[in-house]
Amino acid sequence: MELEEKNPESKYGESRKFDPNFKGPIHNRGCTDILCCILFILALLGYFAVGILAWSQGDPRKVIYPTDSRGQFCGQSGTNLEKKPLLFYFNILKCASPLVLLEFQCPTTQLCVESCPDRHLTLVKAKLGTKEDHDYYRRYCKEGVDFAQLSPPELLRDGLCPAMLMPSKAFTRRCLPALGTMKGGVVVVGNETSFDDGQGITVNATDVLQASKKSNLAVEARQVAMRIFEDYTQSWYWILLGLVIAMVVSLIFIVLLRFLAGIMVWVMIVLVILVIGYGIFHCYMEFASLKGEPGADVTIRDLGIQTDFSVYLQIRQTWLAFMIILAIVEVIIILLLIFLRKRLLIAIALIKEASRAIGHVMSSLFYPLLTFALLSVVITYWAITAVFLSTSNEQVYKVFNNSDCPYSRDTCDPATFNSSNVSAVCPDAECLFAFYGGETVYHRYLILFQFYNVFLFFWCANFVTALGQVTLSGAFASYYWAYKKPDDIPAYPIFSSLGRALRYHTGSLAFGSLILSLVQVIRVLLEYLDHKLKGANNKCAKFMLSCMKCCFWCLEKCIKFLNRNAYIMIAIYGKNFCTSAREAFFLLMRNIIRVAVLDKVTDFLLFLGKLLIVGIVGIFSFFFFSGRIRAVEDAAPSLNYYWVPILTVVVGSYLIAHGFFSVYAMCVDTLFLCFLDDLERNDGSAERPYLMSESLLSLMKKSNEEAKPID
């Protein structure tokens, strides 16, 4: 009755022996990897210390409010600048300086004002004008300036007032020139192509355009971000509804899979092919409908980068690209199904067994909510700490000047600058706010704190994921090794498994997640180096960097696979991480053919299930937000980019579906490993019966030759 020939002298270790006392996850176990547990606790304490230090030093207002030349926040409530939310540049033309690219700060005086100038006016004209002109111009001078008594040369020499005002508009809380374009592409500012700068020099509006662009390096990006934020405010409740629908569809699918596993798998395969096929058809119809339309034949390369992404949907090449991508995906799925057709029945039988296990451990379906909550806490703590660390620098002031000065760009103190030697040597120099930095010990090690924050984020996130895998695998292993189901299954398998994991194996989970985190941090560093080398012309360095990125990506995937199976062995036998990883690896290698052709087939089928849920929800959200469903056309919100809520719903639907199907995937992996262990322990006799289901056992007998273990 033996299903396969045992080979105790395999180079991958001896097969497991029959043990009449073994009945699933061992209860009498001890603590494992205690040293790593202590290290993890100390690392967490250090993480909390870094967070407290960052919160005491950081100031997120630096991200929200623009900063004037004295380092004060414009529009901050509770200050004397509360009613002055906008930032005004004395000389916007200086923003064209290369210094902007180095220090992200214009080398000109910046002032918080109530409103932006709405007309062109020079300082000389304002002094010679009416009292109304005096009052209007005084708004854009430094506070406390005696505008009536001082002459224009004195005001300009001391940097108390700008030489001129030009029509401006508020954008991202900054007063930028009100640029426009007349027929023929002529650039104008307030309907003027040129104007006096207040010092007898005529300035072209095109020069103002270049300076305006450099005064805010992220104007276009911020514009897109503001539109996206506006779309979220208009559609957030519809997005939540879409995510709730995705959750309901996922839950219904899981429940149906519990009772109709075989039928649902075949229905899932057919529906995935039909959904992708409909996507190909829709892309073709859009491609055909744009034929002959003006501008539809423009290529994506000619169009370039546009902030209005809906423009790309108005050219034929976009829909052609979508159609080709979907067609390739469709062909790949069909070919995989053809090549794996002989293994589909065994994979379906394994999914049926997983459905029975989940049916007896229904609380496992809700465990992803705990994982999601813990990951949310980790992500929130990391994000808040990162913001406070990045805003914990002090205000740094530097010397800015127009003429040659030996102290140019040196650090200065605005409180003592006028009485210092610098102002005497360089009469036109000013001590202006440059950027946020610092010279203290804290600021010198700030980059290390940022790195520590990133590293602990990966470690904690991987630990939470590992805790979920051990908990679920322990519960499902209790189901598999129960001789009389459901009588021998513990009353609360999830809670029992979670308790064992936290009490005995915190160190092992920390060890496995630490190894994975080290590889992930190295990948982050490689991505950072790649970003820095984008402008370099060293092709050899780029090639080596690409090879390293590829190698570490593969290494991360291998470690995740080994960790997952090691956690299953930890949940069952209660051994340390290294021993469990070794035993899991040897068990898989003794059955490598089954692993290659069976375990991955079930993963592929579960992936199709996630793809189906995402496809269904994504198609309905596309038709709703694009206003193509007439019955609810009026209910659809007016959006700048309707792809924003669609993409959010699609990504959210995938994460929700992944959360539900991850339970199934963990169940399948656990049952598969227990199944391989069962084949080695027992021989199918009355004294040593197999614990797998009869249907799965019969299918495995038929595929015995193809799944023969490696010697």
XYZ file of C-alpha atoms in Angstrom:
711
model
C 0.000 0.000 0.000
C 3.069 2.187 0.083
C 2.575 5.224 -2.110
C 6.212 5.672 -2.940
C 9.554 4.011 -2.343
C 11.248 5.471 0.721
C 14.889 6.459 0.465
C 16.331 6.955 3.942
C 19.844 7.577 2.596
C 18.876 10.589 0.507
C 21.434 13.405 0.396
C 18.607 15.654 1.585
C 18.294 13.915 4.927
C 16.409 10.892 6.156
C 12.667 10.524 5.711
C 10.573 10.941 8.831
C 9.813 7.808 10.830
C 6.442 6.656 12.079
C 5.607 8.015 15.551
C 2.391 6.724 17.144
C 2.420 9.577 19.676
C 2.600 12.356 17.102
C -0.803 14.072 16.753
C -0.039 17.417 15.206
C 1.565 20.588 16.597
C 3.629 19.733 19.662
C 2.372 21.354 22.868
C 5.344 20.622 25.115
C 7.861 22.972 23.549
C 10.463 25.465 24.728
C 11.495 29.003 23.775
C 13.560 29.257 20.599
C 16.140 31.816 19.385
C 16.098 33.684 22.708
C 19.095 35.832 21.748
C 17.296 37.195 18.684
C 14.195 37.797 20.811
C 16.223 39.969 23.194
C 17.821 41.785 20.236
C 14.385 42.472 18.733
C 13.053 43.872 22.020
C 16.105 46.144 22.376
C 15.675 47.283 18.762
C 12.029 48.146 19.470
C 13.021 50.138 22.550
C 15.566 51.991 20.419
C 12.878 52.590 17.802
C 10.593 54.134 20.421
C 13.493 56.306 21.618
C 14.139 57.539 18.059
C 10.431 58.302 17.675
C 10.305 60.287 20.929
C 13.470 62.180 19.954
C 12.073 62.949 16.489
C 8.741 64.115 17.911
C 10.521 66.441 20.323
C 12.736 67.951 17.586
C 10.546 67.820 14.482
C 7.998 70.328 13.235
C 5.597 69.121 10.488
C 4.512 72.716 9.885
C 7.622 73.058 7.723
C 5.918 70.761 5.225
C 2.534 72.523 5.367
C 3.409 76.229 5.438
C 5.792 78.242 3.204
C 8.652 79.932 5.074
C 9.779 83.549 4.792
C 13.365 84.854 4.911
C 13.342 84.818 8.732
C 12.219 81.188 8.894
C 8.679 82.073 10.017
C 5.649 80.128 8.768
C 3.196 82.042 6.584
C -0.436 81.626 7.636
C 0.309 79.694 10.832
C -2.554 80.046 13.263
C -1.794 81.663 16.614
C 1.032 83.868 15.257
C 1.246 87.413 13.923
C 1.412 85.911 10.407
C -1.912 84.090 10.726
C -3.601 86.490 8.270
C -0.651 86.427 5.872
C -0.788 82.971 4.246
C 1.051 83.779 1.001
C 4.790 84.028 0.262
C 5.982 87.015 -1.801
C 9.399 87.209 -3.557
C 11.122 90.624 -3.623
C 12.832 89.802 -6.941
C 11.420 86.752 -8.691
C 14.117 87.033 -11.391
C 16.774 85.864 -8.896
C 14.940 82.557 -8.660
C 16.537 81.690 -12.009
C 19.861 81.351 -10.140
C 21.550 77.900 -10.091
C 21.417 78.178 -6.282
C 17.751 77.174 -6.498
C 18.792 73.784 -7.855
C 21.291 73.294 -5.009
C 19.474 74.629 -1.940
C 15.834 74.817 -3.120
C 15.685 78.442 -1.946
C 15.580 81.649 -3.992
C 18.449 84.081 -3.155
C 16.046 86.980 -2.588
C 14.090 88.348 0.337
C 10.817 86.507 0.900
C 7.905 87.987 2.801
C 4.563 86.718 4.098
C 1.679 88.803 2.689
C -2.129 88.825 2.809
C -2.624 88.917 -0.962
C -0.524 88.914 -4.103
C 0.107 92.103 -6.127
C -2.463 92.640 -8.872
C -0.738 95.407 -10.864
C 2.682 96.550 -12.068
C 4.198 99.299 -9.939
C 7.797 100.386 -9.319
C 9.120 101.779 -6.022
C 9.924 105.163 -7.606
C 6.423 105.521 -9.054
C 4.892 104.540 -5.724
C 6.949 107.191 -3.865
C 5.845 109.853 -6.367
C 2.251 108.648 -6.381
C -0.760 109.134 -4.159
C -1.246 108.042 -0.556
C -3.144 105.044 -1.906
C -0.025 104.002 -3.839
C 2.050 104.440 -0.665
C -0.264 102.233 1.374
C -0.490 99.627 -1.367
C 3.292 99.365 -1.808
C 3.949 99.319 1.956
C 2.128 95.930 2.171
C 5.046 94.315 0.331
C 7.833 95.918 2.398
C 9.354 94.573 5.587
C 7.421 95.211 8.757
C 8.113 98.529 10.534
C 9.571 100.291 7.487
C 9.177 104.104 7.489
C 8.089 104.230 3.873
C 7.343 107.974 3.844
C 10.677 109.168 5.303
C 13.207 106.935 3.539
C 14.177 107.515 -0.078
C 14.014 104.749 -2.761
C 17.847 104.274 -2.811
C 17.848 103.832 0.996
C 14.956 101.358 0.874
C 16.689 99.315 -1.835
C 20.133 99.510 -0.195
C 18.846 98.091 3.090
C 16.627 95.547 1.308
C 13.498 96.890 2.983
C 11.239 97.007 -0.100
C 11.160 95.363 -3.540
C 12.202 97.438 -6.545
C 8.942 96.663 -8.318
C 5.663 94.793 -8.093
C 4.192 92.766 -10.922
C 0.749 91.155 -11.388
C 0.852 87.800 -9.573
C -1.404 84.924 -8.679
C -1.308 82.646 -5.632
C -0.173 79.124 -6.450
C 0.852 76.575 -3.809
C 0.689 79.494 -1.349
C 3.297 81.459 -3.307
C 2.881 84.634 -5.351
C 4.031 83.753 -8.852
C 3.787 86.064 -11.904
C 0.418 86.006 -13.668
C 1.862 84.618 -16.881
C -0.201 84.269 -20.028
C 0.263 83.541 -23.716
C -1.087 85.638 -26.593
C -1.560 84.520 -30.183
C 1.707 83.455 -31.715
C 3.024 82.134 -28.391
C 4.097 85.541 -27.024
C 4.512 85.384 -23.225
C 2.918 88.241 -21.260
C 2.643 89.263 -17.612
C -0.537 91.198 -16.928
C -1.002 91.782 -20.684
C 2.488 93.336 -20.954
C 5.399 91.752 -22.833
C 8.041 93.865 -21.030
C 8.224 96.295 -18.118
C 10.558 98.399 -15.968
C 12.188 96.541 -13.036
C 12.305 99.743 -10.950
C 16.023 100.266 -11.516
C 15.910 101.510 -15.107
C 16.232 98.056 -16.723
C 13.600 96.675 -19.093
C 12.704 93.071 -18.323
C 11.213 90.674 -20.881
C 8.228 88.585 -19.795
C 10.010 85.446 -21.057
C 12.737 85.977 -18.435
C 10.046 86.132 -15.783
C 8.656 82.840 -17.089
C 12.005 81.073 -16.605
C 12.457 82.530 -13.121
C 8.903 81.610 -12.179
C 9.474 78.016 -13.224
C 12.632 77.732 -11.110
C 11.075 79.471 -8.112
C 9.101 76.303 -7.506
C 10.758 73.201 -8.898
C 7.710 71.052 -8.216
C 4.965 73.347 -9.550
C 3.631 70.820 -12.053
C 3.914 67.930 -9.617
C 2.129 69.889 -6.925
C -0.569 70.887 -9.384
C -1.217 67.240 -10.179
C -1.122 66.376 -6.474
C -3.685 69.080 -5.700
C -5.998 67.812 -8.429
C -5.629 64.236 -7.196
C -6.382 65.374 -3.639
C -9.448 67.210 -4.899
C -10.618 64.064 -6.684
C -10.253 62.083 -3.456
C -12.359 64.636 -1.573
C -15.063 64.333 -4.244
C -15.090 60.534 -4.526
C -13.892 59.082 -1.212
C -17.298 57.696 -0.243
C -17.677 55.998 -3.640
C -14.181 54.552 -3.232
C -15.154 53.157 0.181
C -18.300 51.684 -1.364
C -16.210 50.043 -4.081
C -13.865 48.549 -1.479
C -16.828 47.263 0.545
C -18.189 45.641 -2.630
C -14.765 44.052 -3.218
C -14.819 42.715 0.343
C -18.339 41.295 -0.095
C -17.438 39.701 -3.441
C -14.284 38.193 -1.916
C -16.218 36.815 1.052
C -18.926 35.341 -1.192
C -16.252 33.792 -3.390
C -14.506 32.247 -0.379
C -17.785 30.875 0.993
C -18.702 29.376 -2.380
C -15.204 27.963 -2.654
C -15.789 26.277 0.699
C -18.819 24.325 -0.551
C -18.262 24.200 -4.328
C -14.480 24.192 -4.674
C -14.285 22.144 -7.876
C -17.055 24.023 -9.691
C -15.839 27.429 -8.498
C -12.291 26.812 -9.724
C -13.522 25.979 -13.236
C -15.949 28.929 -13.166
C -13.070 31.139 -12.014
C -10.840 29.995 -14.881
C -13.545 30.610 -17.480
C -14.525 34.006 -16.046
C -10.908 35.227 -15.926
C -10.495 34.365 -19.599
C -13.813 36.103 -20.419
C -13.014 39.236 -18.374
C -9.606 39.675 -20.012
C -11.205 38.905 -23.375
C -13.745 41.669 -22.785
C -10.877 44.022 -21.922
C -9.249 43.222 -25.267
C -12.569 43.822 -27.057
C -13.156 47.157 -25.269
C -9.639 48.382 -26.100
C -10.164 47.446 -29.753
C -13.484 49.330 -29.886
C -11.861 52.444 -28.393
C -8.939 52.067 -30.815
C -11.308 51.784 -33.787
C -13.549 54.663 -32.658
C -10.587 57.093 -32.633
C -9.747 56.376 -36.278
C -9.825 59.617 -38.256
C -10.230 61.794 -35.130
C -8.025 64.938 -35.098
C -4.839 64.336 -33.093
C -5.644 60.675 -32.408
C -2.622 59.466 -34.392
C -0.117 61.364 -32.232
C 2.368 58.993 -30.591
C 2.963 58.811 -26.838
C 6.592 59.832 -27.393
C 5.537 62.963 -29.288
C 2.951 63.796 -26.631
C 5.532 63.653 -23.846
C 4.668 63.921 -20.165
C 1.311 65.620 -19.558
C -0.242 66.513 -16.205
C -3.711 65.862 -17.634
C -3.565 62.084 -18.015
C -6.925 61.938 -19.806
C -5.081 63.253 -22.882
C -3.419 59.855 -23.298
C -6.826 58.170 -23.622
C -7.568 60.330 -26.660
C -4.808 58.836 -28.805
C -4.984 55.461 -30.550
C -1.538 54.269 -29.515
C -2.579 54.129 -25.828
C -5.482 51.770 -26.520
C -3.311 49.721 -28.869
C -0.748 49.279 -26.072
C -3.487 48.237 -23.609
C -4.876 45.773 -26.132
C -1.476 44.180 -26.796
C -0.695 43.860 -23.056
C -4.053 42.216 -22.320
C -3.669 39.901 -25.317
C -0.241 38.770 -24.086
C -1.666 38.120 -20.594
C -4.560 36.160 -22.107
C -2.249 33.996 -24.220
C 0.067 33.305 -21.255
C -2.846 32.212 -19.045
C -4.296 29.941 -21.740
C -0.897 28.347 -22.437
C -0.307 27.767 -18.720
C -3.712 26.122 -18.384
C -2.957 23.852 -21.362
C 0.455 22.797 -20.051
C -0.785 22.308 -16.472
C -4.048 20.563 -17.371
C -2.899 17.221 -15.892
C -2.123 18.860 -12.549
C -5.306 20.915 -12.291
C -7.320 18.025 -10.820
C -4.761 17.454 -8.052
C -4.587 21.205 -7.358
C -8.382 21.371 -7.194
C -8.391 18.416 -4.766
C -5.848 20.272 -2.607
C -8.033 23.395 -2.687
C -11.031 21.259 -1.678
C -9.049 19.971 1.285
C -8.126 23.548 2.171
C -11.825 24.475 1.974
C -12.659 21.735 4.478
C -9.897 22.953 6.801
C -11.121 26.549 6.632
C -14.659 25.281 7.213
C -13.521 23.796 10.537
C -11.375 26.864 11.362
C -13.703 29.664 10.239
C -12.002 32.203 12.537
C -9.005 32.035 10.179
C -10.938 34.136 7.645
C -10.935 37.065 10.067
C -7.285 36.795 11.109
C -6.131 39.016 8.169
C -7.992 41.871 9.904
C -5.557 41.583 12.831
C -2.595 41.503 10.440
C -3.976 44.547 8.618
C -4.442 46.428 11.910
C -0.907 45.654 13.094
C 0.594 46.604 9.723
C -1.402 49.870 9.809
C 0.144 50.678 13.205
C 3.655 49.907 11.883
C 3.175 51.992 8.719
C 1.629 54.911 10.642
C 4.443 54.959 13.218
C 7.075 54.824 10.469
C 5.418 57.609 8.428
C 4.954 59.945 11.408
C 8.506 59.352 12.616
C 9.868 59.949 9.084
C 7.989 63.269 8.815
C 9.221 64.457 12.212
C 12.801 63.383 11.449
C 12.783 65.158 8.079
C 11.422 68.355 9.691
C 13.654 68.361 12.774
C 16.356 70.534 11.200
C 16.996 74.075 12.417
C 16.793 77.260 10.372
C 20.060 77.970 8.576
C 20.754 81.501 7.330
C 23.323 82.331 4.666
C 24.828 85.471 3.181
C 23.249 86.423 -0.166
C 24.699 89.228 -2.270
C 24.682 90.751 -5.758
C 28.347 91.794 -6.051
C 31.554 89.917 -5.232
C 31.807 89.132 -1.546
C 34.284 86.854 0.317
C 31.504 85.864 2.744
C 29.051 84.789 0.037
C 26.977 81.747 1.061
C 28.550 81.678 4.530
C 26.339 80.911 7.511
C 25.132 84.025 9.350
C 22.932 85.158 12.245
C 20.189 87.657 11.277
C 20.086 89.083 14.808
C 23.723 90.258 14.711
C 24.277 90.527 10.958
C 23.875 94.330 10.637
C 26.516 94.917 13.313
C 28.922 92.269 11.979
C 31.962 92.737 9.742
C 30.151 91.126 6.809
C 27.767 94.053 6.266
C 30.707 96.459 6.304
C 32.753 94.495 3.746
C 29.723 93.659 1.569
C 27.208 96.577 1.771
C 24.656 94.887 -0.492
C 24.786 91.541 1.351
C 21.773 90.167 3.221
C 21.396 87.429 5.828
C 18.489 85.353 4.524
C 16.926 82.051 5.446
C 18.436 79.377 3.170
C 17.289 75.928 4.292
C 16.773 73.681 7.283
C 19.850 71.967 8.716
C 21.946 72.042 11.872
C 25.388 71.522 13.386
C 24.472 69.701 16.617
C 25.244 66.040 17.377
C 21.609 65.180 16.708
C 21.706 66.757 13.245
C 25.026 65.083 12.384
C 23.500 61.645 13.024
C 20.095 62.487 11.553
C 20.722 60.393 8.439
C 21.433 57.378 10.675
C 18.146 57.900 12.476
C 16.359 57.964 9.119
C 18.083 54.731 8.111
C 17.208 53.135 11.460
C 13.582 54.172 10.950
C 13.471 52.482 7.540
C 15.228 49.338 8.763
C 12.951 48.892 11.805
C 9.931 49.492 9.561
C 10.912 46.528 7.393
C 11.760 44.395 10.433
C 8.455 45.108 12.229
C 6.361 44.675 9.057
C 8.034 41.347 8.272
C 7.594 40.239 11.899
C 3.836 40.938 11.727
C 3.597 38.967 8.475
C 5.601 36.092 9.982
C 3.365 36.050 13.067
C 0.321 35.663 10.817
C 1.921 32.822 8.859
C 2.913 30.874 11.982
C -0.516 31.384 13.558
C -2.455 30.197 10.503
C -0.113 27.290 9.769
C -0.373 26.073 13.380
C -4.179 26.116 13.218
C -4.345 24.292 9.879
C -1.734 21.749 10.957
C -3.979 20.975 13.954
C -6.740 20.196 11.480
C -4.609 17.975 9.240
C -3.081 15.826 11.994
C -6.415 15.332 13.788
C -7.210 11.599 13.437
C -10.913 12.144 14.095
C -12.137 15.338 12.472
C -13.495 17.524 13.966
C -13.386 15.879 17.409
C -9.580 16.003 17.724
C -9.308 19.638 16.516
C -8.629 22.088 19.410
C -11.564 24.261 20.481
C -9.846 27.533 19.527
C -7.083 26.615 17.050
C -6.276 30.200 15.996
C -5.928 31.499 19.557
C -3.957 28.424 20.632
C -1.563 28.810 17.706
C -1.188 32.578 18.269
C -0.419 31.984 21.933
C 2.256 29.372 21.134
C 3.854 31.661 18.550
C 4.114 34.659 20.895
C 5.100 32.665 23.978
C 7.729 30.365 22.503
C 8.782 31.596 19.050
C 9.031 35.401 19.099
C 12.802 35.019 18.688
C 12.474 32.687 15.696
C 10.018 35.037 14.000
C 12.351 37.971 14.672
C 15.287 35.970 13.271
C 13.532 35.101 10.010
C 12.148 38.616 9.539
C 15.595 40.107 10.305
C 17.226 38.135 7.476
C 14.521 39.258 5.058
C 14.734 42.873 6.256
C 18.497 43.029 5.637
C 17.992 42.001 2.011
C 15.130 44.498 1.574
C 17.210 47.364 2.995
C 20.028 46.491 0.594
C 17.496 46.637 -2.250
C 16.384 50.088 -1.067
C 20.014 51.272 -1.054
C 20.510 49.909 -4.571
C 17.400 51.762 -5.750
C 18.774 54.936 -4.150
C 22.109 54.494 -5.940
C 20.302 53.823 -9.205
C 18.351 57.059 -8.767
C 21.576 58.973 -8.132
C 23.315 57.448 -11.168
C 20.528 58.213 -13.635
C 22.360 61.272 -14.891
C 25.717 59.481 -15.124
C 27.145 58.119 -18.363
C 29.028 55.166 -16.841
C 27.328 52.245 -18.576
C 29.463 49.670 -16.774
C 28.346 50.959 -13.364
C 24.710 50.947 -14.490
C 25.044 47.388 -15.778
C 26.614 46.164 -12.530
C 23.935 47.934 -10.525
C 21.177 46.347 -12.614
C 22.731 42.901 -12.089
C 22.913 43.457 -8.336
C 19.291 44.611 -8.230
C 18.220 41.495 -10.117
C 20.263 39.188 -7.847
C 18.921 40.680 -4.635
C 15.365 40.552 -6.013
C 15.802 36.822 -6.617
C 17.418 36.411 -3.199
C 14.461 38.126 -1.525
C 12.006 35.789 -3.274
C 14.015 32.721 -2.210
C 14.212 33.899 1.407
C 10.466 34.565 1.496
C 9.801 31.032 0.205
C 12.187 29.425 2.713
C 10.886 31.546 5.596
C 7.293 30.633 4.819
C 8.010 26.899 4.968
C 10.285 27.312 8.006
C 7.435 29.019 9.865
C 5.167 26.055 9.084
C 7.717 23.656 10.592
C 8.115 25.943 13.627
C 4.344 25.905 14.144
C 4.267 22.073 13.978
C 7.463 20.922 15.735
C 8.448 23.984 17.806
C 12.140 23.964 16.836
C 14.363 26.988 16.250
C 14.437 28.881 12.965
C 17.585 27.382 11.429
C 16.604 23.787 12.219
C 13.068 24.343 10.955
C 14.316 25.987 7.752
C 16.728 23.089 7.160
C 14.058 20.408 7.739
C 11.527 22.231 5.555
C 14.076 22.650 2.761
C 15.131 18.975 2.870
C 11.498 17.813 2.952
C 10.737 19.911 -0.118
C 13.881 18.757 -1.923
C 12.993 15.101 -1.278
C 9.708 15.878 -3.070
C 10.918 18.535 -5.487
C 8.811 17.305 -8.419
C 5.604 17.614 -6.415
C 6.629 21.075 -5.254
C 7.295 22.236 -8.809
C 4.200 20.852 -10.500
C 1.591 20.818 -7.729
C 2.162 23.488 -5.097
C 2.711 26.258 -7.648
C -0.348 25.207 -9.652
C -2.546 25.936 -6.632
C -0.829 29.314 -6.226
C -1.605 30.048 -9.872
C -5.281 29.126 -9.426
C -5.588 31.310 -6.335
C -3.937 34.160 -8.241
C -6.602 33.774 -10.935
C -9.225 34.162 -8.206
C -7.690 37.449 -7.081
C -7.420 38.557 -10.696
C -11.102 37.776 -11.256
C -12.265 39.845 -8.257
C -10.040 42.771 -9.255
C -11.257 42.542 -12.854
C -14.956 42.517 -11.929
C -14.690 45.425 -9.472
C -12.320 47.331 -11.785
C -14.637 47.106 -14.806
C -17.665 48.321 -12.844
C -15.677 51.176 -11.274
C -14.400 52.194 -14.731
C -17.893 52.439 -16.187
C -19.201 54.259 -13.088
C -16.490 56.906 -12.633
C -16.186 57.552 -16.378
C -19.951 58.248 -16.482
C -20.765 55.469 -18.965
C -23.606 53.940 -16.933
C -26.649 56.041 -17.815
C -28.716 54.868 -14.853
C -26.229 56.374 -12.365
C -24.608 58.981 -14.600
C -25.839 61.867 -12.441
C -24.575 60.218 -9.257
C -20.999 59.941 -10.547
C -18.783 62.727 -9.117
C -17.171 65.367 -11.342
C -13.446 64.601 -11.377
C -10.214 65.970 -12.837
C -8.819 62.458 -13.351
C -11.378 59.675 -13.204
C -8.530 57.158 -13.168
C -7.648 58.230 -9.603
C -10.626 56.528 -7.865
C -10.519 53.657 -10.379
C -6.862 52.924 -9.644
C -7.492 53.272 -5.905
C -10.408 50.835 -6.042
C -8.421 48.364 -8.162
C -5.379 48.421 -5.846
C -7.593 48.274 -2.757
C -9.604 45.395 -4.235
C -6.429 43.445 -4.897
C -5.210 43.984 -1.323
C -8.590 42.892 0.069
C -8.749 39.842 -2.190
C -5.128 39.060 -1.319
C -6.020 39.247 2.370
C -8.778 36.643 2.004
C -6.899 34.420 -0.424
C -3.724 34.596 1.681
C -5.592 32.459 4.222
C -6.271 29.910 1.491
C -2.670 30.098 0.256
C -1.296 29.566 3.757
C -3.737 26.706 4.282
C -2.702 25.050 1.012
C 1.019 25.417 1.803
C 0.547 24.025 5.307
C -1.560 21.083 4.143
C 0.912 20.406 1.345
C 3.876 20.267 3.729
C 1.884 18.106 6.162
C 0.870 15.935 3.219
C 4.536 15.348 2.279
C 5.353 14.622 5.913
C 2.399 12.235 6.064
C 3.680 10.272 3.055
C 6.994 9.707 4.813
C 5.569 8.883 8.242
C 2.829 6.466 7.212
C 2.336 3.677 4.698
C -1.465 3.574 4.407
C -1.891 0.434 6.493
C -4.453 0.035 9.244
C -1.789 0.746 11.852
C -0.260 3.673 9.936
C -3.077 5.235 7.872
C -2.682 8.326 5.722
C -4.491 11.388 7.099
C -5.120 12.957 3.704
C -8.545 12.740 2.039
C -9.334 9.698 -0.114
C -9.881 11.792 -3.253
C -6.498 13.503 -2.918
C -4.820 10.191 -2.126
C -6.259 8.504 -5.230
C -5.161 11.385 -7.460
C -1.670 11.226 -5.996
C -1.510 7.500 -6.744
C -2.312 8.179 -10.402
C 0.465 10.766 -10.601
C 2.953 8.709 -8.596
C 5.389 8.230 -11.437
C 5.471 11.924 -12.322
C 5.859 12.924 -8.679
C 8.563 10.433 -7.774
C 10.973 11.853 -5.157
C 14.578 12.661 -5.912
C 17.252 10.245 -4.751
